Each structure stands twice: as structure tokens, then as C-alpha cells.
Short mmCIF file of C-alpha atoms in Angstrom, two decimals:
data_model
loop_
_atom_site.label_atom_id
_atom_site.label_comp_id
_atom_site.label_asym_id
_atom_site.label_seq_id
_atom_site.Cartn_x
_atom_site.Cartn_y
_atom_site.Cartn_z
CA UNK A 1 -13.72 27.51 25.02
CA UNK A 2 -12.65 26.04 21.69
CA UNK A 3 -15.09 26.52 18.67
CA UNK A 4 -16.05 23.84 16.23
CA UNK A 5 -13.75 24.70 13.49
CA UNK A 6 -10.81 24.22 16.36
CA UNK A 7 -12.01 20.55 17.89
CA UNK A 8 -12.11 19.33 14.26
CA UNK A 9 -8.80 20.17 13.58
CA UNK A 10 -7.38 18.67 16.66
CA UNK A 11 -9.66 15.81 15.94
CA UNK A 12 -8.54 15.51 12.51
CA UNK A 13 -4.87 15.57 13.65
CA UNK A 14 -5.65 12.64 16.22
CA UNK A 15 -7.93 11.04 13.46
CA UNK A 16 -11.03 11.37 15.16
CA UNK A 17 -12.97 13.44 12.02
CA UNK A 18 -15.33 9.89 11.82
CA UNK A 19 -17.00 11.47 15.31
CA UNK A 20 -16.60 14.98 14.52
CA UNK A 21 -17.54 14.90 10.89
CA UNK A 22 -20.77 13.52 12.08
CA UNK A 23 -21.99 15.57 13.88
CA UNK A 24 -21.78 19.58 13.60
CA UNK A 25 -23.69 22.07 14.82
CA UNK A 26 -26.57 21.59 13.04
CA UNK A 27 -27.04 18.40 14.11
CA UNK A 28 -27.57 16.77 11.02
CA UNK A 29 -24.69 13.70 9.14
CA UNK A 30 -21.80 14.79 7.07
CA UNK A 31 -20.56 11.97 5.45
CA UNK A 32 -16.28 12.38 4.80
CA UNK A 33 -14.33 14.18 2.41
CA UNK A 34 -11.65 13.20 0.48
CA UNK A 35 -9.84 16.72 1.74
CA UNK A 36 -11.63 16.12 5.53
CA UNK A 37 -9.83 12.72 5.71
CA UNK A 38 -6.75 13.38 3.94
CA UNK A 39 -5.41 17.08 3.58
CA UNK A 40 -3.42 16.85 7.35
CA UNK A 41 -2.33 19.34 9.45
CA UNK A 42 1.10 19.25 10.92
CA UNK A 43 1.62 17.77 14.43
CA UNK A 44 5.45 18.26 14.09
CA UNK A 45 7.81 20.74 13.12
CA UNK A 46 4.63 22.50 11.88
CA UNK A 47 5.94 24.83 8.53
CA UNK A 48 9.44 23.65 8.33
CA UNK A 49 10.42 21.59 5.37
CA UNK A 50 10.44 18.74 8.12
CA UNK A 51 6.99 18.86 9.24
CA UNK A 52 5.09 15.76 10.50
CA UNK A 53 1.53 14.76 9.87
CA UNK A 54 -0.44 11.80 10.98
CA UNK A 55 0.29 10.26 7.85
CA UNK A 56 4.01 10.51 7.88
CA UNK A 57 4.05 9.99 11.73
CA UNK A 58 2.12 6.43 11.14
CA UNK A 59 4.15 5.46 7.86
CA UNK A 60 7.59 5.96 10.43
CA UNK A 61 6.17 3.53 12.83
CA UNK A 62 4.90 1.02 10.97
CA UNK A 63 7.84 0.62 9.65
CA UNK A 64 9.97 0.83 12.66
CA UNK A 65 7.71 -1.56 14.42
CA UNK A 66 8.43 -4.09 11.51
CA UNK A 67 11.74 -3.97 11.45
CA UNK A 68 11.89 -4.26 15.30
CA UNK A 69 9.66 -7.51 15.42
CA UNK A 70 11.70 -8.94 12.44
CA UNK A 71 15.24 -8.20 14.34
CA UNK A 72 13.76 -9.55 18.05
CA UNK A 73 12.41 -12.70 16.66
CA UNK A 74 16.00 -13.36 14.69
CA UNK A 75 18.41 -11.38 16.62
CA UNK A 76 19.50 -15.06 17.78
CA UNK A 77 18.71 -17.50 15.39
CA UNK A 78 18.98 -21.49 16.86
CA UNK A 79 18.78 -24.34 14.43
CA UNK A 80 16.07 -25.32 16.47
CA UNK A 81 13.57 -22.00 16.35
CA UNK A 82 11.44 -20.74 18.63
CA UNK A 83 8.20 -19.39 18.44
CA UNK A 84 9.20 -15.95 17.60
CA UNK A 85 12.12 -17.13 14.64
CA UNK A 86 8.95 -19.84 13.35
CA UNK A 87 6.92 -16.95 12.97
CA UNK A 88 9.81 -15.00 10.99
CA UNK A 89 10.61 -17.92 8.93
CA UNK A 90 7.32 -18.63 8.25
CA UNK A 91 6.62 -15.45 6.49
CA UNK A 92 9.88 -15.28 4.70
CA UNK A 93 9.23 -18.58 3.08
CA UNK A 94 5.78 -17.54 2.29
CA UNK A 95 7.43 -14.39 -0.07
CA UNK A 96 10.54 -17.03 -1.07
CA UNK A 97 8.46 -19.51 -2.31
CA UNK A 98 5.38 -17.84 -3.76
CA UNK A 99 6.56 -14.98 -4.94
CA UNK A 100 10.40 -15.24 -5.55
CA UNK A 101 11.00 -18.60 -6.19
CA UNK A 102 7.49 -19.06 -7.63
CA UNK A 103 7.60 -16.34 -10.38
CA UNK A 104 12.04 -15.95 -11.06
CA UNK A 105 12.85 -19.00 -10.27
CA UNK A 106 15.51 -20.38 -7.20
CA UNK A 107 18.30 -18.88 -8.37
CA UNK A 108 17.00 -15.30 -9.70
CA UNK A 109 14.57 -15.50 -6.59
CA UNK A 110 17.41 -15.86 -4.22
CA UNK A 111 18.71 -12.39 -5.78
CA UNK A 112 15.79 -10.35 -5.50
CA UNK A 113 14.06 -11.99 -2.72
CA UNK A 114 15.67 -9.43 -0.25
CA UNK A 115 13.67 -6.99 -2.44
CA UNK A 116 10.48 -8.17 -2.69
CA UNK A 117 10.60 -9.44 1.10
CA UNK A 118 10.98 -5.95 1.89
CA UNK A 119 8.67 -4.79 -0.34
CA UNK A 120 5.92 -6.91 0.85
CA UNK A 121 5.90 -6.47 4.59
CA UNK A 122 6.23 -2.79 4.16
CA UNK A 123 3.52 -2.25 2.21
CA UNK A 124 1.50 -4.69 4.30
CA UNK A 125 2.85 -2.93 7.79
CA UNK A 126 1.42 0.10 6.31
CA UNK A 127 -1.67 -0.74 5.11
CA UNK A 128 -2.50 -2.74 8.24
CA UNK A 129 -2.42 0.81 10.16
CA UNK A 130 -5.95 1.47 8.88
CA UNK A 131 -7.19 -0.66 11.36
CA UNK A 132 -5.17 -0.25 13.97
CA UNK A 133 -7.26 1.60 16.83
CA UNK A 134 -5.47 4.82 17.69
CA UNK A 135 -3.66 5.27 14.34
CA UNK A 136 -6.63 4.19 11.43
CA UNK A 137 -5.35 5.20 8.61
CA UNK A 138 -3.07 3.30 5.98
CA UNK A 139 0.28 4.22 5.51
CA UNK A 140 -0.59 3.88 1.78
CA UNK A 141 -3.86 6.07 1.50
CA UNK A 142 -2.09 9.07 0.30
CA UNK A 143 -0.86 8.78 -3.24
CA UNK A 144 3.03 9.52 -2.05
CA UNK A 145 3.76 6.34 -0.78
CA UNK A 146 2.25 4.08 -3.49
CA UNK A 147 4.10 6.34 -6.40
CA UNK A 148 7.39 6.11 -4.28
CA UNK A 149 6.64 2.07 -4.19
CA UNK A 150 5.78 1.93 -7.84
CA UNK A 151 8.98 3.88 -8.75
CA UNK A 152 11.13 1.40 -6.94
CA UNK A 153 9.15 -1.44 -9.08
CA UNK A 154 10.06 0.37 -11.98
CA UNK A 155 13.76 0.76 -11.51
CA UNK A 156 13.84 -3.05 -10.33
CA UNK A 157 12.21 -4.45 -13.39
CA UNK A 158 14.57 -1.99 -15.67
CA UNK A 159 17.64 -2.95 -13.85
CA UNK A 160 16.32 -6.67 -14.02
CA UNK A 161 16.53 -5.92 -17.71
CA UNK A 162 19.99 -4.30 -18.48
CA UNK A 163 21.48 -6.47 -15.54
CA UNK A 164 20.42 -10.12 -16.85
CA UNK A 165 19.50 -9.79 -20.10
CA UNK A 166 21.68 -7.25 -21.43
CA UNK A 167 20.14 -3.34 -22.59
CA UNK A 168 19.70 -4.37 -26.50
CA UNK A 169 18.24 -7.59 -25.71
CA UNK A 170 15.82 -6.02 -22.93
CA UNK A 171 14.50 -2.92 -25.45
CA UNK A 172 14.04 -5.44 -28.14
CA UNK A 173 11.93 -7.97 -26.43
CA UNK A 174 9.82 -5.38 -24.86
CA UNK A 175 9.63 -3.41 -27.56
CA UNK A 176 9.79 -5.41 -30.49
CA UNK A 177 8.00 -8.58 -29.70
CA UNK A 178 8.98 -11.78 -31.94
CA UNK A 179 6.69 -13.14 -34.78
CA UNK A 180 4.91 -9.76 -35.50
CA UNK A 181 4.74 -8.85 -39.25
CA UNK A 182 7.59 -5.84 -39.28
CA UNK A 183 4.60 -3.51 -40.96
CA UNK A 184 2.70 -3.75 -37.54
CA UNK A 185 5.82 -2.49 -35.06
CA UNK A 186 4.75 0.94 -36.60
CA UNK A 187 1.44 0.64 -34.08
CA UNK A 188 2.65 -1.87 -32.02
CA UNK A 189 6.10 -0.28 -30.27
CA UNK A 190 4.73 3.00 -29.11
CA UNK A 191 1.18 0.56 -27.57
CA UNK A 192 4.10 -1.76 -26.24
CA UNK A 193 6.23 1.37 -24.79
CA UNK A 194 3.58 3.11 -23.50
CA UNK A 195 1.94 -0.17 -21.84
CA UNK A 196 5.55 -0.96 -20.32
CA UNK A 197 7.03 2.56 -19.09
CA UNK A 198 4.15 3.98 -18.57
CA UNK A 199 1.21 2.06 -17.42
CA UNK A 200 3.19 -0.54 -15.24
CA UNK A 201 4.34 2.34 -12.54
CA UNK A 202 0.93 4.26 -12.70
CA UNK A 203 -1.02 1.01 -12.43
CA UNK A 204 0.77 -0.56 -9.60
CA UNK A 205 0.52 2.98 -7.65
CA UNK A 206 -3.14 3.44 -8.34
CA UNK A 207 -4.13 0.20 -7.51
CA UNK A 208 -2.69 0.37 -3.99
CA UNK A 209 -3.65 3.78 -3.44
CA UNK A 210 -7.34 3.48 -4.66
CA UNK A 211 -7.95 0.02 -2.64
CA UNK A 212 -6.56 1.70 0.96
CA UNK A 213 -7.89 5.67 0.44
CA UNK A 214 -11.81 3.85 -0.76
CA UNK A 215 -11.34 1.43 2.23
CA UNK A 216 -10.55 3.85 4.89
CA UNK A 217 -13.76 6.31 3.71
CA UNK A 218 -15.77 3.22 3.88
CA UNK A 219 -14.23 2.85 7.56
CA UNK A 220 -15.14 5.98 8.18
CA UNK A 221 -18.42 6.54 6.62
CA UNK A 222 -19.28 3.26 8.67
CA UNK A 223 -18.09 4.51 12.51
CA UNK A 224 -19.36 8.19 11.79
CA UNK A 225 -22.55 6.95 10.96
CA UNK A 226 -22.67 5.11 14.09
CA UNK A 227 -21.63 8.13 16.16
CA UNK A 228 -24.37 10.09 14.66
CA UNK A 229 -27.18 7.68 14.95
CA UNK A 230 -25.65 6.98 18.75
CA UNK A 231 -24.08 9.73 20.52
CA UNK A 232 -25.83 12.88 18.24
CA UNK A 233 -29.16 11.73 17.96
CA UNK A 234 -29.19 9.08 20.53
CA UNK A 235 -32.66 7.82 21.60
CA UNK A 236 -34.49 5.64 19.62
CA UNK A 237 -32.55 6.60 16.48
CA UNK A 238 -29.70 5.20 18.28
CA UNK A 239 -31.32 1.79 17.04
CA UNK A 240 -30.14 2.91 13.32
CA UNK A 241 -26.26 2.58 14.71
CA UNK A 242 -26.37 -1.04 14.88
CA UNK A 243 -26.37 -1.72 10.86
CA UNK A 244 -23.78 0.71 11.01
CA UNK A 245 -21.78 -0.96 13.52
CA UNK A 246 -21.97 -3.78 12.25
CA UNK A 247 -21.21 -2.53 8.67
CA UNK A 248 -17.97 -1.28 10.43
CA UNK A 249 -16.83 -4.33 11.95
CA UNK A 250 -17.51 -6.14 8.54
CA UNK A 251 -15.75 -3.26 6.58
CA UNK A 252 -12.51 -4.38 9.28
CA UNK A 253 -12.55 -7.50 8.59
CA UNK A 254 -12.65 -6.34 4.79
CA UNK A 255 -9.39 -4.47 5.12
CA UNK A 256 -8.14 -7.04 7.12
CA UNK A 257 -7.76 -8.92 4.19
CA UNK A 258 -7.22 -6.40 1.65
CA UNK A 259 -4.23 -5.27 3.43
CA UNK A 260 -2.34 -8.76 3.07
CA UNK A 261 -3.94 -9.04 -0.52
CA UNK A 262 -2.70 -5.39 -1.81
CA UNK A 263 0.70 -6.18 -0.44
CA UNK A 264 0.59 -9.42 -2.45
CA UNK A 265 -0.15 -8.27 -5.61
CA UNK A 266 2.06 -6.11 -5.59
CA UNK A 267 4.71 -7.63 -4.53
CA UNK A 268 3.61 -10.28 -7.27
CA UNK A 269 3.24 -8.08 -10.06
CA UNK A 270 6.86 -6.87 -9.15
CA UNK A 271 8.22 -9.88 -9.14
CA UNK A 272 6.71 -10.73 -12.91
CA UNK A 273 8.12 -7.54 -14.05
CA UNK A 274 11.18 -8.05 -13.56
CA UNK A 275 11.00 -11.62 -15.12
CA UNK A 276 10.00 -10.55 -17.89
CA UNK A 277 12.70 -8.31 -18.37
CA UNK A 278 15.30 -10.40 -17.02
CA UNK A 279 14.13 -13.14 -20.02
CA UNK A 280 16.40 -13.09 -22.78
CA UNK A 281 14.07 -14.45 -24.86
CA UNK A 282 10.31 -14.51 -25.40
#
């Protein structure tokens, strides 16, 4: 007969910690943990430097599930589309036009759209996983993905920089700024390096990670409570599980939308990085 401590580790593998987290042995709530919902057992390849957790396991598919729908509705592209190539083309002039073309400009755009595009439905195929029933958790709720996203940003923009505006050119307009008395570069080029090289990576990771992990523990704070009002006390405490259900289905809807807004932003803030270090003058 499994104990406690084993059913929430399997549970926790199969993300079902909302349930279990709710209700322990002594029968009273336990509201989630940042190291409940996120420190992961393996599920494969358990202590080999190729080990699997949830995490990883949902990151892999969302991905491959994106780049599946993308190649079977434009594996045969007709000049008159069909549903499935409207769709495509729908969202690929959504990033071309408000994002690449919007911020760079056509013909910049047209060079870094492939970028950007990629960018933006991968972080939005893995932040949609947090409501996904089965899986419920974004791909981006660990800090891992959103630093490996931001570093990407950061060699774009930089490239962006030596590639189109030329190294000197790039240091000295982000660096150096135009019409600044030459006294106040002592103060204002490390504030200006620091704000550039520094913040710009950490900010765009943070912001994606922060928005998906405090989403998901309101997910789960929301559906736990509901288990424990339902199925632990049950009776006329069940009663108390509708607010929470209903605070659940809200809190979907919620991420719902955050997950196309997180993906925009920073996909957007991407794309204004790099124009500002492809400009060769301020």
C-alpha cells in the first residue's frame, strides 16, 4: 500500500500536487510551494545527465506539436489556401506586420522575421501548456527556459548591432548617447552599459518567468482549493468550492490571455532591441 509521501510524488510527476497538496493526512489545506510545484522528479532516464522531468517532457512537445501543425497546414501551399494554410498565414502576418515590419521596418523585418516568428510561437506554444488539461504547467515557469530565450535576444540585438551598423558605431550610440555634455558620460556610460547588457537579458527573462510560475500557483491554489472544500471535506463545506471553481475557470481564462500577451512582448521588446542597435544613428 503506498504511503502519502509516495502518491505525492507520483502525483507531482503527473502534476496532480493541486489534489494532493490539498489534502494530507491531517485533513486540513496546504496551499502550494514554490519547491512542491516546481522542484520535479525525473520520469525519464532518472540520474543520467539525460533525465526527463515533466517540465522538459512538456517543453519537447509543445514544441514538436508546433512545428507539426505549422508543416501540415503548409506542407502544400496553393495560391488559393485552405483553411489550414489561412490559419498559418494568418499568424505569420500577424508577427510580419506588427512586430517585424512594424518595429524594423520591411526590409530589416524581412531579415529577422524568421527570428522573431520563431520566437513568438515558441514561447506562446509553451506557455499555453499551463492550461492544457493533462500537462498544466508552462513550458516557461522554470527560470531555464526564459534565461535561454533572453540570451538568444541578447545575441540578436548585439549581432543586429555589429552586423548593420558596424561595432564602433553600435558601442558609441549605446554607450555614448549624442548631445550629452562630455562631463556627464563619466555617470552616464556605466548607467547606459549596465541598463543595456545587463538589464535587457535579466528583464526580458524575469518578466516571462514571473508572469507564467505566479500564474500557474494561482491555477493551482484555485483547483486545490476546490478539491479540498469538495472531495476532503465534502458536505456542506463542499458549498465553499464553488468561488473556488469559479476563481479557477476565471484564473484560465487569465492565462489564456497572458500566454499570447507574454509571447508578444517579448517578441516585441526583441524586435526594438535590435532596432535600436541596428540604427546608425540616434
Amino acid at each position: 500500500m503506498p504511503t502519502t509521501g509516495d502518491v505525492t510524488l507520483y502525483a507531482s510527476a503527473l502534476n496532480l500536487p493541486v489534489f494532493i497538496a490539498a489534502a494530507e493526512d491531517d485533513g486540513t489545506f496546504h496551499p502550494p510551494s514554490l519547491d512542491h510545484e516546481f522542484n520535479l522528479p525525473g520520469i525519464l532516464f532518472d540520474g543520467t545527465p539525460f533525465e526527463l522531468n515533466r517540465i522538459l517532457l512538456v517543453r519537447l512537445l509543445a514544441i514538436a506539436v508546433m512545428v507539426f501543425l505549422f508543416w501540415l497546414a503548409l506542407r502544400k501551399p496553393t495560391v488559393v489556401p485552405g483553411k489550414g494554410q489561412s490559419i498559418a498565414e494568418l499568424a505569420l502576418g500577424f508577427v510580419k506586420d506588427q512586430i517585424a515590419d512594424g518595429v524594423l521596418g520591411e526590409k530589416l523585418g524581412r531579415k529577422y522575421l524568421p527570428l522573431l516568428a520563431a520566437m513568438f510561437f515558441g514561447i506562446f506554444a509553451m506557455n499555453i501548456t499551463g492550461i492544457i488539461p493533462g500537462l498544466n504547467i508552462a513550458g516557461t515557469s522554470l527560470i531555464g527556459m526564459p534565461i535561454v530565450l533572453a540570451v538568444v535576444a541578447y545575441i540578436a540585438f548585439i549581432y543586429a548591432g555589429f552586423k548593420e551598423a558596424g561595432a564602433w558605431t553600435f558601442f558609441r550610440n549605446a554607450l555614448f548617447p549624442p548631445g550629452v555634455p562630455v562631463y556627464m558620460y563619466i555617470l552616464l556610460t556605466p548607467i547606459e552599459f549596465v541598463n543595456i547588457f545587463v538589464v535587457r537579458p535579466v528583464s526580458l527573462a524575469l518578466r516571462l518567468f514571473l508572469n507564467m510560475m505566479v500564474g500557474h500557483l494561482l491555477l493551482v491554489l484555485c483547483y486545490g482549493a476546490t478539491w479540498f472544500f469538495v472531495i476532503t471535506l465534502g458536505g456542506a463545506d463542499a458549498l465553499f468550492g464553488i468561488p473556488t471553481l469559479l476563481g479557477g475557470f476565471v484564473m484560465t481564462l487569465v492565462e489564456m490571455l497572458a500566454s499570447i500577451l507574454q509571447a508578444f512582448v517579448f517578441t516585441l521588446l526583441t524586435a526594438v532591441f535590435i532596432q535600436q542597435a541596428a540604427a546608425k544613428s540616434h
